[in-house]
Short mmCIF file of N, CA and C in Angstrom, two decimals:
data_model
loop_
_atom_site.label_atom_id
_atom_site.label_comp_id
_atom_site.label_asym_id
_atom_site.label_seq_id
_atom_site.Cartn_x
_atom_site.Cartn_y
_atom_site.Cartn_z
N MET A 1 180.91 15.13 35.99
CA MET A 1 182.23 14.98 36.67
C MET A 1 182.04 14.09 37.92
N ASN A 2 180.94 14.29 38.61
CA ASN A 2 180.70 13.47 39.81
C ASN A 2 180.59 12.00 39.41
N SER A 3 179.97 11.75 38.29
CA SER A 3 179.79 10.36 37.84
C SER A 3 181.16 9.70 37.64
N GLU A 4 182.08 10.43 37.04
CA GLU A 4 183.41 9.85 36.78
C GLU A 4 184.16 9.65 38.09
N ARG A 5 183.95 10.54 39.02
CA ARG A 5 184.69 10.43 40.30
C ARG A 5 184.09 9.28 41.13
N SER A 6 182.84 9.04 41.02
CA SER A 6 182.19 7.99 41.83
C SER A 6 182.89 6.64 41.63
N PRO A 7 183.03 6.18 40.42
CA PRO A 7 183.67 4.86 40.18
C PRO A 7 185.10 4.84 40.68
N SER A 8 185.80 5.93 40.50
CA SER A 8 187.21 5.99 40.94
C SER A 8 187.28 5.73 42.44
N ILE A 9 186.49 6.45 43.20
CA ILE A 9 186.51 6.29 44.67
C ILE A 9 186.05 4.88 45.02
N LYS A 10 185.03 4.40 44.32
CA LYS A 10 184.52 3.04 44.62
C LYS A 10 185.61 2.02 44.34
N SER A 11 186.31 2.19 43.26
CA SER A 11 187.38 1.24 42.91
C SER A 11 188.40 1.18 44.04
N GLU A 12 188.78 2.35 44.54
CA GLU A 12 189.78 2.38 45.62
C GLU A 12 189.22 1.70 46.87
N GLU A 13 187.96 1.98 47.15
CA GLU A 13 187.34 1.38 48.36
C GLU A 13 187.30 -0.15 48.21
N VAL A 14 186.95 -0.62 47.05
CA VAL A 14 186.88 -2.07 46.83
C VAL A 14 188.27 -2.67 46.99
N SER A 15 189.26 -1.99 46.45
CA SER A 15 190.64 -2.51 46.54
C SER A 15 191.02 -2.66 48.01
N GLN A 16 190.70 -1.66 48.81
CA GLN A 16 191.07 -1.71 50.23
C GLN A 16 190.23 -2.77 50.94
N ASP A 17 188.98 -2.89 50.52
CA ASP A 17 188.09 -3.87 51.17
C ASP A 17 188.50 -5.28 50.77
N VAL A 18 188.97 -5.43 49.54
CA VAL A 18 189.37 -6.76 49.05
C VAL A 18 190.82 -6.71 48.53
N PRO A 19 191.77 -6.63 49.45
CA PRO A 19 193.18 -6.55 49.05
C PRO A 19 193.62 -7.80 48.29
N GLU A 20 192.98 -8.91 48.57
CA GLU A 20 193.35 -10.16 47.89
C GLU A 20 193.10 -10.03 46.39
N THR A 21 192.01 -9.39 46.03
CA THR A 21 191.69 -9.24 44.61
C THR A 21 192.78 -8.44 43.92
N ALA A 22 193.22 -7.37 44.55
CA ALA A 22 194.27 -6.53 43.95
C ALA A 22 195.54 -7.35 43.78
N GLU A 23 195.87 -8.13 44.78
CA GLU A 23 197.10 -8.94 44.69
C GLU A 23 196.97 -9.97 43.57
N THR A 24 195.83 -10.59 43.48
CA THR A 24 195.62 -11.60 42.43
C THR A 24 195.74 -10.94 41.06
N THR A 25 195.16 -9.75 40.91
CA THR A 25 195.23 -9.06 39.62
C THR A 25 196.68 -8.74 39.28
N ASN A 26 197.42 -8.28 40.27
CA ASN A 26 198.84 -7.96 40.04
C ASN A 26 199.59 -9.21 39.60
N ALA A 27 199.36 -10.31 40.27
CA ALA A 27 200.06 -11.56 39.94
C ALA A 27 199.71 -11.96 38.51
N ALA A 28 198.46 -11.87 38.15
CA ALA A 28 198.04 -12.25 36.80
C ALA A 28 198.70 -11.32 35.79
N ARG A 29 198.81 -10.05 36.12
CA ARG A 29 199.42 -9.09 35.18
C ARG A 29 200.90 -9.45 35.00
N VAL A 30 201.56 -9.74 36.07
CA VAL A 30 202.99 -10.08 35.98
C VAL A 30 203.15 -11.34 35.13
N SER A 31 202.27 -12.29 35.35
CA SER A 31 202.35 -13.55 34.59
C SER A 31 202.18 -13.25 33.10
N ASN A 32 201.23 -12.39 32.79
CA ASN A 32 200.99 -12.05 31.38
C ASN A 32 202.19 -11.31 30.80
N THR A 33 202.77 -10.42 31.59
CA THR A 33 203.92 -9.66 31.10
C THR A 33 205.07 -10.60 30.79
N LEU A 34 205.27 -11.58 31.68
CA LEU A 34 206.39 -12.52 31.47
C LEU A 34 206.00 -13.45 30.32
#
């Protein structure tokens, strides 16, 4: 269970550390959806 939680927390930390990456991913997702 700890192993599964580790990546989740890391993912959130990375997102906060690199907000630009999250925004870029969102933009790409929207583009794909459209």
